[in-house]
Coordinates of C-alpha atoms in Angstrom, one line a residue:
M1136 CA 0.0 0.0 0.0
R1137 CA 2.9 2.4 0.9
W1138 CA 4.5 1.9 -2.5
R1139 CA 1.2 2.5 -4.2
I1140 CA 0.8 5.8 -2.3
V1141 CA 4.3 6.8 -3.3
G1142 CA 3.5 5.9 -6.9
Y1143 CA 0.4 8.1 -6.8
G1144 CA 2.5 10.9 -5.4
V1145 CA 5.2 10.7 -8.1
A1146 CA 2.5 10.6 -10.8
A1147 CA 0.8 13.7 -9.3
V1148 CA 4.1 15.6 -9.3
V1149 CA 4.8 14.5 -12.9
A1150 CA 1.3 15.6 -13.9
L1151 CA 1.8 19.0 -12.2
L1152 CA 5.1 19.5 -14.0
I1153 CA 3.4 18.6 -17.4
I1154 CA 0.6 21.1 -16.7
A1155 CA 3.0 23.8 -15.6
F1156 CA 5.1 23.1 -18.7
L1157 CA 2.2 23.4 -21.0
Y1158 CA 0.9 26.5 -19.2
Y1159 CA 4.1 28.4 -19.1
R1160 CA 5.6 27.3 -22.4
T1161 CA 6.7 30.1 -24.7
P1162 CA 6.9 29.1 -28.3
D1163 CA 9.5 30.1 -30.8
T1164 CA 8.9 33.3 -32.7
N1165 CA 8.0 33.3 -36.4
P1166 CA 11.2 33.7 -38.5
A1167 CA 9.4 35.6 -41.3
A1168 CA 7.9 38.0 -38.8
M1169 CA 11.2 38.5 -37.1
R1170 CA 13.0 39.2 -40.4
A1171 CA 10.4 41.7 -41.3
K1172 CA 10.7 43.4 -37.9
Y1173 CA 14.5 43.3 -37.4
G1174 CA 16.0 42.4 -40.8
A1175 CA 15.0 45.3 -43.1
P1176 CA 17.7 47.1 -45.2
P1177 CA 20.6 47.6 -44.7
S1178 CA 20.4 44.0 -43.3
Q1179 CA 21.8 41.2 -45.5
F1180 CA 21.5 37.5 -45.2
V1181 CA 24.8 36.1 -46.4
D1182 CA 25.4 32.5 -47.3
L1183 CA 28.7 31.4 -45.9
G1184 CA 28.4 27.8 -47.1
N1185 CA 27.9 24.5 -45.3
G1186 CA 24.4 25.4 -44.3
L1187 CA 25.2 28.7 -42.5
T1188 CA 23.5 31.9 -43.5
V1189 CA 24.4 34.9 -41.4
H1190 CA 22.5 38.1 -40.8
L1191 CA 24.8 41.1 -41.1
R1192 CA 24.9 44.8 -41.9
D1193 CA 27.7 46.4 -43.9
T1194 CA 27.4 50.1 -44.1
G1195 CA 29.7 53.1 -44.8
P1196 CA 32.2 53.9 -47.6
R1197 CA 33.7 50.8 -49.2
D1198 CA 37.2 52.5 -49.4
A1199 CA 37.2 53.6 -45.7
P1200 CA 38.9 51.8 -42.8
A1201 CA 36.7 48.8 -41.8
L1202 CA 35.5 48.2 -38.3
M1203 CA 34.1 44.8 -37.6
L1204 CA 31.9 44.6 -34.5
I1205 CA 31.1 41.5 -32.5
H1206 CA 28.3 41.5 -30.0
G1207 CA 28.1 39.7 -26.6
S1208 CA 26.1 36.7 -25.4
N1209 CA 22.4 36.8 -26.1
A1210 CA 22.7 40.1 -27.9
S1211 CA 22.6 40.9 -31.6
L1212 CA 24.0 43.3 -34.2
Q1213 CA 21.5 45.9 -33.0
T1214 CA 23.7 46.6 -30.0
W1215 CA 26.1 48.4 -32.4
E1216 CA 23.6 50.8 -34.0
P1217 CA 24.6 53.8 -31.9
W1218 CA 28.2 53.4 -33.2
A1219 CA 27.0 52.9 -36.7
E1220 CA 24.9 56.0 -36.6
R1221 CA 28.0 58.0 -35.4
L1222 CA 30.7 56.4 -37.5
A1223 CA 29.3 55.0 -40.7
Q1224 CA 29.9 58.3 -42.7
R1225 CA 33.6 58.0 -42.2
Y1226 CA 34.2 54.2 -41.7
R1227 CA 33.0 50.9 -43.1
I1228 CA 31.0 49.3 -40.3
I1229 CA 30.4 45.6 -40.4
R1230 CA 28.4 43.9 -37.7
M1231 CA 26.7 40.5 -37.6
D1232 CA 24.5 38.2 -35.6
L1233 CA 26.7 35.3 -34.5
P1234 CA 25.3 31.8 -34.9
G1235 CA 22.9 31.1 -32.1
H1236 CA 21.9 34.8 -31.9
G1237 CA 19.5 37.2 -33.6
L1238 CA 18.3 36.4 -37.1
T1239 CA 21.2 34.1 -37.9
G1240 CA 19.7 31.3 -35.7
A1241 CA 21.4 28.1 -34.8
S1242 CA 24.6 26.8 -36.1
P1243 CA 24.3 23.8 -38.4
T1244 CA 27.1 22.2 -36.5
R1245 CA 26.0 23.3 -33.0
D1246 CA 29.5 24.4 -32.3
Y1247 CA 29.5 27.6 -30.3
T1248 CA 33.1 27.5 -29.1
P1249 CA 35.3 30.6 -29.5
A1250 CA 37.2 28.8 -32.3
A1251 CA 34.0 28.2 -34.2
Y1252 CA 33.1 31.9 -33.9
V1253 CA 36.6 32.9 -35.0
N1254 CA 36.0 30.8 -38.1
V1255 CA 32.7 32.6 -38.8
V1256 CA 34.3 36.0 -38.5
E1257 CA 37.1 35.0 -40.8
R1258 CA 34.6 33.6 -43.4
I1259 CA 32.7 36.9 -43.2
R1260 CA 35.8 38.9 -43.7
T1261 CA 36.8 36.8 -46.7
K1262 CA 33.2 36.8 -48.2
L1263 CA 33.1 40.6 -48.0
G1264 CA 36.6 40.9 -49.5
V1265 CA 38.1 43.1 -46.7
D1266 CA 41.8 42.7 -46.3
H1267 CA 42.4 44.5 -43.0
I1268 CA 40.0 45.4 -40.2
V1269 CA 39.9 46.9 -36.8
L1270 CA 38.0 44.3 -34.7
A1271 CA 35.9 45.3 -31.7
G1272 CA 34.1 42.9 -29.4
N1273 CA 31.9 43.3 -26.3
S1274 CA 31.7 40.7 -23.5
M1275 CA 31.7 37.3 -25.1
G1276 CA 32.4 39.1 -28.4
G1277 CA 35.5 40.5 -26.9
G1278 CA 36.7 36.9 -26.3
V1279 CA 36.0 36.1 -29.9
A1280 CA 38.0 39.2 -30.9
W1281 CA 41.1 38.4 -29.0
H1282 CA 41.0 34.8 -30.1
Y1283 CA 40.7 36.1 -33.7
A1284 CA 43.7 38.4 -33.1
L1285 CA 45.8 35.3 -32.0
A1286 CA 44.7 33.3 -35.0
H1287 CA 44.7 35.9 -37.8
P1288 CA 46.9 38.8 -36.7
E1289 CA 47.8 39.5 -40.4
H1290 CA 44.3 40.8 -41.0
L1291 CA 44.1 43.2 -38.1
R1292 CA 45.0 46.9 -37.8
G1293 CA 43.9 47.1 -34.2
L1294 CA 41.8 45.5 -31.5
V1295 CA 39.1 47.0 -29.2
L1296 CA 37.9 45.1 -26.2
I1297 CA 34.7 46.3 -24.5
D1298 CA 33.8 44.8 -21.1
S1299 CA 35.4 41.7 -22.4
V1300 CA 35.7 38.1 -21.1
G1301 CA 39.2 37.0 -20.5
Q1302 CA 40.1 37.0 -16.9
P1303 CA 39.8 33.4 -15.5
E1304 CA 37.1 32.8 -12.9
P1305 CA 38.3 32.1 -9.3
G1306 CA 38.8 28.4 -8.9
N1307 CA 36.3 28.2 -6.0
A1308 CA 33.5 30.2 -7.7
K1309 CA 30.2 28.5 -8.2
P1310 CA 28.9 28.6 -11.8
P1311 CA 25.8 30.8 -12.2
L1312 CA 22.4 29.1 -12.1
A1313 CA 21.8 29.3 -15.8
F1314 CA 25.1 27.5 -16.5
R1315 CA 24.3 24.8 -14.0
I1316 CA 20.9 24.3 -15.6
A1317 CA 22.5 24.0 -19.0
R1318 CA 24.4 21.0 -17.8
L1319 CA 21.4 19.1 -16.6
P1320 CA 19.6 17.2 -19.4
V1321 CA 16.0 17.4 -18.1
L1322 CA 16.1 21.0 -16.8
R1323 CA 17.8 22.3 -19.9
E1324 CA 14.9 20.9 -22.0
I1325 CA 12.5 22.7 -19.8
A1326 CA 14.5 25.9 -19.9
S1327 CA 14.7 25.8 -23.7
A1328 CA 10.9 26.0 -23.9
I1329 CA 9.9 28.2 -20.9
T1330 CA 11.2 31.8 -21.4
P1331 CA 8.7 34.4 -20.0
R1332 CA 9.2 38.0 -21.0
S1333 CA 9.6 38.7 -17.3
L1334 CA 12.9 36.9 -17.4
I1335 CA 14.3 39.5 -19.7
A1336 CA 12.4 42.4 -18.0
D1337 CA 13.9 41.5 -14.7
S1338 CA 17.5 40.9 -15.8
L1339 CA 18.2 43.3 -18.7
P1340 CA 18.1 46.6 -16.7
S1341 CA 21.0 45.4 -14.5
V1342 CA 23.2 45.5 -17.6
F1343 CA 23.1 49.3 -17.6
G1344 CA 24.4 51.8 -15.1
D1345 CA 21.0 53.5 -15.7
P1346 CA 18.4 50.7 -15.6
K1347 CA 15.9 52.9 -17.3
L1348 CA 17.7 52.5 -20.6
A1349 CA 16.3 49.0 -20.9
D1350 CA 13.0 50.2 -22.3
A1351 CA 10.0 48.1 -23.4
A1352 CA 11.2 48.0 -27.1
M1353 CA 14.6 46.7 -26.0
I1354 CA 13.1 44.1 -23.7
D1355 CA 10.8 42.9 -26.5
R1356 CA 13.7 42.7 -29.0
Y1357 CA 15.9 40.6 -26.6
W1358 CA 12.9 38.4 -25.8
E1359 CA 11.8 37.8 -29.4
L1360 CA 15.3 37.2 -30.8
L1361 CA 16.1 34.8 -27.9
R1362 CA 13.0 32.8 -29.1
Y1363 CA 14.1 32.9 -32.8
P1364 CA 14.1 29.2 -33.8
G1365 CA 17.2 27.4 -32.4
N1366 CA 18.6 30.3 -30.3
R1367 CA 17.4 29.0 -26.9
K1368 CA 19.0 25.6 -27.4
A1369 CA 22.1 27.3 -28.7
T1370 CA 22.2 29.5 -25.6
L1371 CA 22.1 26.4 -23.4
D1372 CA 24.8 24.7 -25.6
R1373 CA 27.0 27.7 -25.0
F1374 CA 26.3 27.9 -21.3
A1375 CA 27.3 24.2 -21.0
L1376 CA 30.8 25.1 -22.2
A1377 CA 33.8 25.9 -20.0
P1378 CA 34.2 29.7 -19.3
D1379 CA 36.3 31.5 -22.0
S1380 CA 39.5 32.7 -20.3
A1381 CA 42.9 33.9 -21.5
T1382 CA 46.3 33.0 -20.2
A1383 CA 49.0 35.6 -19.6
A1384 CA 51.0 34.1 -22.4
E1385 CA 48.1 34.5 -24.9
L1386 CA 47.6 38.1 -24.0
A1387 CA 51.3 38.9 -24.1
A1388 CA 51.2 37.5 -27.7
L1389 CA 48.8 40.3 -28.8
R1390 CA 51.5 42.4 -30.6
L1391 CA 49.1 45.0 -32.0
P1392 CA 47.4 48.2 -30.8
V1393 CA 44.7 47.4 -28.3
L1394 CA 42.1 49.7 -26.8
I1395 CA 40.1 48.5 -23.8
L1396 CA 36.8 50.3 -22.9
W1397 CA 35.0 49.5 -19.7
G1398 CA 31.9 50.6 -17.7
A1399 CA 32.8 51.4 -14.1
K1400 CA 29.4 50.0 -12.9
D1401 CA 29.5 46.8 -14.9
Q1402 CA 27.8 44.1 -12.8
L1403 CA 28.5 41.3 -15.2
I1404 CA 32.2 41.6 -15.7
P1405 CA 33.7 44.0 -13.1
R1406 CA 36.0 46.9 -13.9
A1407 CA 38.8 44.8 -12.1
S1408 CA 38.7 42.5 -15.2
G1409 CA 39.5 45.4 -17.4
D1410 CA 42.5 46.3 -15.2
W1411 CA 43.6 42.6 -15.4
L1412 CA 43.5 42.6 -19.2
H1413 CA 45.2 46.0 -19.4
A1414 CA 48.1 44.8 -17.2
R1415 CA 48.7 41.7 -19.4
I1416 CA 48.3 43.1 -22.9
P1417 CA 51.5 45.0 -24.0
G1418 CA 51.0 48.6 -24.8
S1419 CA 47.2 48.5 -24.3
K1420 CA 45.2 51.6 -23.4
L1421 CA 42.3 51.4 -20.9
I1422 CA 39.4 53.9 -20.7
V1423 CA 36.8 53.6 -18.0
Y1424 CA 33.4 55.3 -18.1
P1425 CA 32.0 56.4 -14.8
G1426 CA 28.4 55.4 -14.0
T1427 CA 28.3 53.1 -17.0
G1428 CA 27.4 49.4 -17.1
H1429 CA 28.2 46.5 -19.4
L1430 CA 27.4 48.2 -22.7
P1431 CA 29.3 51.4 -23.1
M1432 CA 28.6 51.6 -26.9
E1433 CA 24.9 51.8 -26.0
E1434 CA 25.0 53.7 -22.7
R1435 CA 27.8 56.2 -23.6
P1436 CA 27.6 56.2 -27.5
D1437 CA 29.1 59.6 -28.0
D1438 CA 32.1 59.1 -25.7
S1439 CA 32.8 55.6 -26.8
A1440 CA 32.4 56.2 -30.5
R1441 CA 34.7 59.3 -30.2
D1442 CA 37.3 57.2 -28.3
V1443 CA 37.2 54.5 -31.0
E1444 CA 37.5 57.1 -33.7
R1445 CA 40.6 58.6 -32.1
F1446 CA 42.1 55.1 -31.8
V1447 CA 41.5 54.3 -35.5
Q1448 CA 42.8 57.7 -36.5
G1449 CA 46.0 57.0 -34.4
L1450 CA 46.3 53.7 -36.3
R1451 CA 46.1 55.6 -39.6
D1452 CA 48.7 58.3 -38.8
G1453 CA 51.0 55.8 -37.1
S1454 CA 51.1 57.4 -33.6
I1455 CA 49.5 54.5 -31.8
L1456 CA 51.4 51.8 -33.6
Q1457 CA 54.7 53.6 -32.9
S1458 CA 53.8 53.9 -29.2
N1459 CA 52.7 50.3 -29.0
R1460 CA 56.1 49.1 -30.2
S1461 CA 58.1 51.3 -27.8
P1462 CA 59.9 49.5 -24.9

């Protein structure tokens, strides 16, 4: 009798979980509707081969210095629009949705390692026929950028790291809840189907020094693009990977001009990580923005775009390169 009661209890719990799953389940967004809403010109959908089509924007004069911009985890190319608005008259601005993000959707290989993303960036550079670029990356995209610099230094004029990953996590640190869920088969399947808007509305404001910058339109965009087909499972695939961190030897090998931009109030990757990178990258320059969070290009667009333009101008006239090579 006791086992029968236990069996009924388990069945009841399972039934409640199924009911909760069906009630709270949030379906994928419609790809056509999302392309109409977020993929209008100047967006392009570029076939890179092997089943991968990437959503990108390539604006500005074709003969101008090229800036290629790499967004962070769960973001999209829209994060760079403030820079594009300020710089595209004088520079060629190339930004993309990495696989597993935005309107690009899932990778055909389900490979979301830094090496796989470096390969995508290189294929985009080759496809667009750009010989040399200044590469900028925010957060996870900063990791992709410095990995690219190690793999393909011959194509880089300079590197810009914005609130970038790189500093190793403390050895005794507990992984965030989302990362632990991503490594548990049953929970990850539930998480890939239940993504309420409130999840974004509660978390996105903390990315900014001024939480009010995460307005309703931005929350909707993050929520809708996260639910673009394949992106939620791709997110869990990425979260299941080991954290992306650099060694001192890797950073010391970055023998090119490097600008580091950081928000002083970043709650995701603290300012101390910017100091750590600056101390290990030879000749790098660090600029910290007071009162600013994880996305200086959105929160301080005038200041950050001006600082990047000065950096690129220094590359063109040789002053930064000469300084970087000095003892």
